[in-house]
Tab-separated table of C-alpha atoms in Angstrom:
chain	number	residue	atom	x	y	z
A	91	UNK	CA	-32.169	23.047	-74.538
A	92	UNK	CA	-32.374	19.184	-73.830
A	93	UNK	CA	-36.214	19.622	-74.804
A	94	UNK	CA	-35.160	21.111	-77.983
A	95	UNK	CA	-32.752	18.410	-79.349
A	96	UNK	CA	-35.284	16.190	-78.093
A	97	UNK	CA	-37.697	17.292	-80.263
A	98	UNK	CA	-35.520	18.047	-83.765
A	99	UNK	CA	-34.569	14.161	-82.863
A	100	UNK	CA	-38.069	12.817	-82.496
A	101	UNK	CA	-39.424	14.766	-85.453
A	102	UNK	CA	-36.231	13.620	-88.133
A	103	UNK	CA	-37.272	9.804	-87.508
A	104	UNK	CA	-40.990	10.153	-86.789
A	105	UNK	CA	-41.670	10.024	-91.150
A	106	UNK	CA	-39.963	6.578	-91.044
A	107	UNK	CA	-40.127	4.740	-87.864
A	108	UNK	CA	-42.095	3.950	-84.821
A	109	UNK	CA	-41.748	5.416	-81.246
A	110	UNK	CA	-41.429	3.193	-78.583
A	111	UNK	CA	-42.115	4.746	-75.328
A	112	UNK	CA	-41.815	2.386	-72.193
A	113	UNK	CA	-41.943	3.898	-68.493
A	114	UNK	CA	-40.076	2.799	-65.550
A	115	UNK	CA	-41.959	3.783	-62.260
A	116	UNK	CA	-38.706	2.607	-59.598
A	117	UNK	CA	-36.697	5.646	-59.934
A	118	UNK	CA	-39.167	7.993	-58.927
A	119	UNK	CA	-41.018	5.669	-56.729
A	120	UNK	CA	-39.149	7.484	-53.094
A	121	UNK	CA	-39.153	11.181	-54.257
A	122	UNK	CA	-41.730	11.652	-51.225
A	123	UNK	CA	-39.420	10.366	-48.811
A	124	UNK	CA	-36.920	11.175	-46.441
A	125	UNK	CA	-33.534	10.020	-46.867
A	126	UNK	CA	-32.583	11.302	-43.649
A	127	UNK	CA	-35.479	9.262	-42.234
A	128	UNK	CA	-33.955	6.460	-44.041
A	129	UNK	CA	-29.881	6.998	-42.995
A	130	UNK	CA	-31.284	7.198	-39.406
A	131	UNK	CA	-33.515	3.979	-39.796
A	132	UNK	CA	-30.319	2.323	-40.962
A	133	UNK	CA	-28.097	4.159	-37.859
A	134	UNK	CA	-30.460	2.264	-35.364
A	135	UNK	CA	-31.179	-0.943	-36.927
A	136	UNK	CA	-29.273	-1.812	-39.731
A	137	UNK	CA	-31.663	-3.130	-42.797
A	138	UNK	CA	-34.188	-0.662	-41.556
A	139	UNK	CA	-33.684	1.988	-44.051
A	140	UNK	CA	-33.554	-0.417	-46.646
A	141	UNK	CA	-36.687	-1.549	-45.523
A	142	UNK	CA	-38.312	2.334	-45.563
A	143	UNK	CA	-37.455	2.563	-49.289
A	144	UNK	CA	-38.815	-0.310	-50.319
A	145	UNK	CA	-35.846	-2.061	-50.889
A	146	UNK	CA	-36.103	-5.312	-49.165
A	147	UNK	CA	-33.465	-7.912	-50.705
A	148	UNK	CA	-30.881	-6.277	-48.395
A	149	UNK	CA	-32.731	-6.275	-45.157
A	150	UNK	CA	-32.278	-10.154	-44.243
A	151	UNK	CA	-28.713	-10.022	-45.204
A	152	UNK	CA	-28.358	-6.477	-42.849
A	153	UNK	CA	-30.605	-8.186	-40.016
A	154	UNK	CA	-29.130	-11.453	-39.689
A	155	UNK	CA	-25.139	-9.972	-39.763
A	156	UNK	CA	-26.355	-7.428	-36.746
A	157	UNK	CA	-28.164	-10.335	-35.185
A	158	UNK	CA	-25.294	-12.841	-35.211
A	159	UNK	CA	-22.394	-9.565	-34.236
A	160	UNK	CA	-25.021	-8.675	-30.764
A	161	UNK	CA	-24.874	-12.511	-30.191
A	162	UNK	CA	-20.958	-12.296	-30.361
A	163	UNK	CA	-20.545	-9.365	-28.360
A	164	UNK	CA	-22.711	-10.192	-25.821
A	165	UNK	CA	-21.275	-13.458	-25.701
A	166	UNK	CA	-17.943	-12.052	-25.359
A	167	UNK	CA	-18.781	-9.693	-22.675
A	168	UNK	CA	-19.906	-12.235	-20.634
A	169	UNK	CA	-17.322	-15.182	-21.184
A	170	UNK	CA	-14.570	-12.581	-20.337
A	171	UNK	CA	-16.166	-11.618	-17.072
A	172	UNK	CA	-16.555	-14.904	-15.869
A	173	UNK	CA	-12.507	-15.905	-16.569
A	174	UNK	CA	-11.518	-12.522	-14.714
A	175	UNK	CA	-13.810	-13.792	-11.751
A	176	UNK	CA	-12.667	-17.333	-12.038
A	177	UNK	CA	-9.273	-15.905	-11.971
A	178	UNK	CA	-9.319	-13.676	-9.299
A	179	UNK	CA	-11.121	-16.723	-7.304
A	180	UNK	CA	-8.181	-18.638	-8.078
A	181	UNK	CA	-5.636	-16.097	-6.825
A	182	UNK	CA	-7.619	-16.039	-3.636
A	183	UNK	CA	-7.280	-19.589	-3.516
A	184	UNK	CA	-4.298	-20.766	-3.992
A	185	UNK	CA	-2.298	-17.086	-3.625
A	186	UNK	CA	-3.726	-15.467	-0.266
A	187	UNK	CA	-4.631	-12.680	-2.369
A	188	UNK	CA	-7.169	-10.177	-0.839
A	189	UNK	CA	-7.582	-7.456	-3.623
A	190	UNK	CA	-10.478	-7.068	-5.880
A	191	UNK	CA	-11.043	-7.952	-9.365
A	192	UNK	CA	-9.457	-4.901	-11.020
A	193	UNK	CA	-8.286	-5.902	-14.228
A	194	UNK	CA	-4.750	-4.493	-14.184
A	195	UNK	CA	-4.725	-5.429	-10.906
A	196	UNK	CA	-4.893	-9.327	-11.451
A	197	UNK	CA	-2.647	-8.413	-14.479
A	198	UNK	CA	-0.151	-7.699	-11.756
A	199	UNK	CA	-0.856	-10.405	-9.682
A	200	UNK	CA	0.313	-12.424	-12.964
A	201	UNK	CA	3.578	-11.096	-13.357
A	202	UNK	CA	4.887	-11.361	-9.695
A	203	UNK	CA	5.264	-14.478	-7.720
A	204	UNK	CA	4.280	-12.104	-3.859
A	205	UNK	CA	4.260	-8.850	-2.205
A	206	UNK	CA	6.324	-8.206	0.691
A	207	UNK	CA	8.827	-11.763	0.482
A	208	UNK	CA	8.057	-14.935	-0.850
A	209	UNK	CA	7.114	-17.644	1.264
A	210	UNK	CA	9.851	-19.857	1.488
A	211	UNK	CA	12.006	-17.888	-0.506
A	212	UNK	CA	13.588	-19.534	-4.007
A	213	UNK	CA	17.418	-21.193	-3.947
A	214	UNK	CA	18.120	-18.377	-7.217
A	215	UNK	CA	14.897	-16.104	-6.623
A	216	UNK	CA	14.504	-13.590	-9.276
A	217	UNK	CA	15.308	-9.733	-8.647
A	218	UNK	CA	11.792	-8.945	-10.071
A	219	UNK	CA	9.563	-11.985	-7.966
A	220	UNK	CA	8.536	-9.748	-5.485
A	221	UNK	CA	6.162	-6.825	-6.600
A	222	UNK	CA	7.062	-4.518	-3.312
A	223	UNK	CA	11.282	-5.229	-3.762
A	224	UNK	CA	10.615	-4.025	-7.647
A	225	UNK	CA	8.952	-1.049	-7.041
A	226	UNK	CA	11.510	0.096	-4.807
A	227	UNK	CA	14.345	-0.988	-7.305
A	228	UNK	CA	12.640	1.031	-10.017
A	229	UNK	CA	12.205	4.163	-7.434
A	230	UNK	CA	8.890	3.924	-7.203
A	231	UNK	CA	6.801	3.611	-3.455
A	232	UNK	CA	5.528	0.413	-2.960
A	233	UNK	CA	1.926	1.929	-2.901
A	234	UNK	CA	2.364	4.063	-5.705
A	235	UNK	CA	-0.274	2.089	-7.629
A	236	UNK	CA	-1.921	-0.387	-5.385
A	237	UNK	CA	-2.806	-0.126	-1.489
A	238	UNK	CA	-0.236	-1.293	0.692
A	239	UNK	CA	-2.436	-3.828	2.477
A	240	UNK	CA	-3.200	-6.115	-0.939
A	241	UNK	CA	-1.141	-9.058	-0.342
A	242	UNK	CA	-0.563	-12.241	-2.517
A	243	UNK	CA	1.900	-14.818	-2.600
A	244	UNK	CA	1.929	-17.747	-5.555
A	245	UNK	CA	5.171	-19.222	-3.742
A	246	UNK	CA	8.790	-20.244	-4.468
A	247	UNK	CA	9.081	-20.872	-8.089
A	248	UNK	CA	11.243	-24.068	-6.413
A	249	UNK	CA	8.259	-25.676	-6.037
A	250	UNK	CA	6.341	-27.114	-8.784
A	251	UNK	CA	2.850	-26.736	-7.042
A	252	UNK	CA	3.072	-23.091	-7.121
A	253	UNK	CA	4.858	-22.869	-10.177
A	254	UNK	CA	1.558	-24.749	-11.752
A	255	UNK	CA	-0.653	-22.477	-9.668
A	256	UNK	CA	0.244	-19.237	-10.731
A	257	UNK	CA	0.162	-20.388	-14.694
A	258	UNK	CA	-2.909	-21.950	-14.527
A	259	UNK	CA	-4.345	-17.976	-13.184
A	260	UNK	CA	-2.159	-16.997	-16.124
A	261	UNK	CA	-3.961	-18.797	-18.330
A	262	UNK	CA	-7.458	-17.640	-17.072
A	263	UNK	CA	-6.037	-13.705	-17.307
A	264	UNK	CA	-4.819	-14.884	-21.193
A	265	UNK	CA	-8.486	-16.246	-21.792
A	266	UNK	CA	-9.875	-13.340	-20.721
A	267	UNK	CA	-7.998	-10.876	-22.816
A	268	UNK	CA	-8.690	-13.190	-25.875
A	269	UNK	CA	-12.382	-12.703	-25.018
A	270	UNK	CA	-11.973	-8.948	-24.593
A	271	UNK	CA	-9.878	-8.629	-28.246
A	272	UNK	CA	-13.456	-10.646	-29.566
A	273	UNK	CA	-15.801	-8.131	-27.720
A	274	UNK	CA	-13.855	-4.942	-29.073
A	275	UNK	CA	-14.061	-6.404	-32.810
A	276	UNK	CA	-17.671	-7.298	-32.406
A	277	UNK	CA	-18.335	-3.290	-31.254
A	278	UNK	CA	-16.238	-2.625	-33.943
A	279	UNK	CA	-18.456	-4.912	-36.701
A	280	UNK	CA	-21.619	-3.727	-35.045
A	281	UNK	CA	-20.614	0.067	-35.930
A	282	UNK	CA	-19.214	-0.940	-39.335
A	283	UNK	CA	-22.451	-2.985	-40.205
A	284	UNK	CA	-24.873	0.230	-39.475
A	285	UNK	CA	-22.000	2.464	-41.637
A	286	UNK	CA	-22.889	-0.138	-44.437
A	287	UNK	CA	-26.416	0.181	-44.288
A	288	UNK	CA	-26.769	3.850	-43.963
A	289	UNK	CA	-24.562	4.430	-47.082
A	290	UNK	CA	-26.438	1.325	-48.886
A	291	UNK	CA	-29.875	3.526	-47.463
A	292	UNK	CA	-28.247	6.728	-49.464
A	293	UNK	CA	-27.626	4.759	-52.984
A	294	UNK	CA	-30.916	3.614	-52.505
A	295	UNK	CA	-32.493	6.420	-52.600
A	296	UNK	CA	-30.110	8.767	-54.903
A	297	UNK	CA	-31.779	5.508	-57.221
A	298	UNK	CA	-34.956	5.756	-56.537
A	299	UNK	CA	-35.704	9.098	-56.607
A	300	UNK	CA	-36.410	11.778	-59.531
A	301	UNK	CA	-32.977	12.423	-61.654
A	302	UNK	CA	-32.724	15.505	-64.732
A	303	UNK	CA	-34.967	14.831	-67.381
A	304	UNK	CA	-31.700	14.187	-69.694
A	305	UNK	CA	-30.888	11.337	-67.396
A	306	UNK	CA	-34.289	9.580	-67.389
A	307	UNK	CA	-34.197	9.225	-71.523
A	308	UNK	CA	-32.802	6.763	-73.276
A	309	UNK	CA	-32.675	5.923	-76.983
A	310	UNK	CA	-31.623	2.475	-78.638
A	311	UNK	CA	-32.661	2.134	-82.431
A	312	UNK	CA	-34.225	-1.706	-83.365
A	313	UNK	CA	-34.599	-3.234	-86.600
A	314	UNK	CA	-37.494	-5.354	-87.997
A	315	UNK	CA	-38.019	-7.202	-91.238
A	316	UNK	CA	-40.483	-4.069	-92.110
A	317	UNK	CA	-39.155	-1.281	-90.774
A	318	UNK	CA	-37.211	0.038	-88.131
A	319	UNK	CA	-38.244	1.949	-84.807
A	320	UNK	CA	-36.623	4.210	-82.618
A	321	UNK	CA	-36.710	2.853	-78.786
A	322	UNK	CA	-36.918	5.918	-76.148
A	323	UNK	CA	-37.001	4.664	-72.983
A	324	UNK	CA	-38.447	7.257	-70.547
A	325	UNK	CA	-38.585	6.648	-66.635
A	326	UNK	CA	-40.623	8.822	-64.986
């Protein structure tokens, strides 16, 4: 039917004007290719699929951001495992403390001053300085969650030595976490980045491949001082 229309339209200007016919080779120029090739070019290295279509002003751009986001995580990854084993060094230290470097461990190294009495005991100690005294306040056993033989103690919160110990491993723990919210966004931009370029990879290629014939014509009438044409723009 399109052909039809296309024809009636072509032969009621043909007497009078002139036919300009000009051919645009990029949207058929990936008809031969796979665009699942080219989403799963994009799924392991983002640019990639770009790069398979022929497509390369996005590559750099795709490249460079997944570049700079594996420098970040990595980067991240590493910083935060050096502040957990600075800070478990420092509870060791300056605490007594004979546990390992469990994460949520250390966390609750932070949060109470010993286990099993604090040396020297405080003038007003708090009900919660002693990890062992609030377990058994909350009805919990004091080994519920850690063994019974990991020991620390920062010391009376009377004294300011202590007091400055155990925020200084504070700190370290904060630094750490701060460095672990920068790793999990970096994953996050790393996934996002390759979602990016494997939906860019599908536009691409819905583009450049062959469309209905009624979608690759296009007609725009010009004007001249002697005459007039009829522009059809065909891309094959």
């Amino acid at each position: 039917m399109h052909r039809i229309i296309l024809a009636i339209l072509l032969a009621s200007v043909a007497a009078f004007s002139q036919i300009v016919v000009s051919v645009d080779t990029v949207v058929y120029k990936n008809r031969d290719k796979n665009v699942f090739l080219a989403i799963g070019a994009s799924a392991l290295l983002p640019g990639m699929g770009e790069l398979y279509l022929n497509e390369k002003k996005m590559v750099r751009p795709f490249l460079w951001a997944d570049l700079a986001l594996w420098v970040s995580t990595i980067g991240a990854y590493v910083v935060g495992d050096r502040y957990v084993s600075s800070a478990h060094n420092y509870a060791v230290r300056h605490a007594g403390f004979n546990g390992n470097k469990d994460v949520s461990l250390l966390n609750t190294v932070g949060s109470y001053r010993s286990r099993s009495g604090v040396y020297g005991q405080n003038s007003s100690p708090d009900m919660n300085e002693d990890y062992n005294q609030a377990m058994i306040r909350s009805g919990k056993k004091i080994d519920e969650d850690f063994s019974k033989d990991i020991e620390w103690d920062w010391g009376s919160s009377d004294n300011p030595e202590s007091s400055k110990h155990i925020d200084e491993f504070k700190n370290r723990m904060r630094h750490y976490r701060i460095s672990r919210i920068v790793f999990q966004v970096s994953v996050g931009a790393l996934i996002l980045n390759r979602v990016l370029s494997m939906l860019d990879a599908i536009r691409v290629y819905r583009a450049t491949s062959t469309k209905s014939f009624s979608e690759r014509v296009q007609f725009a009438p010009e004007f001249y001082d002697d005459g007039g044409a009829l522009l059809m723009n065909v891309k094959f």
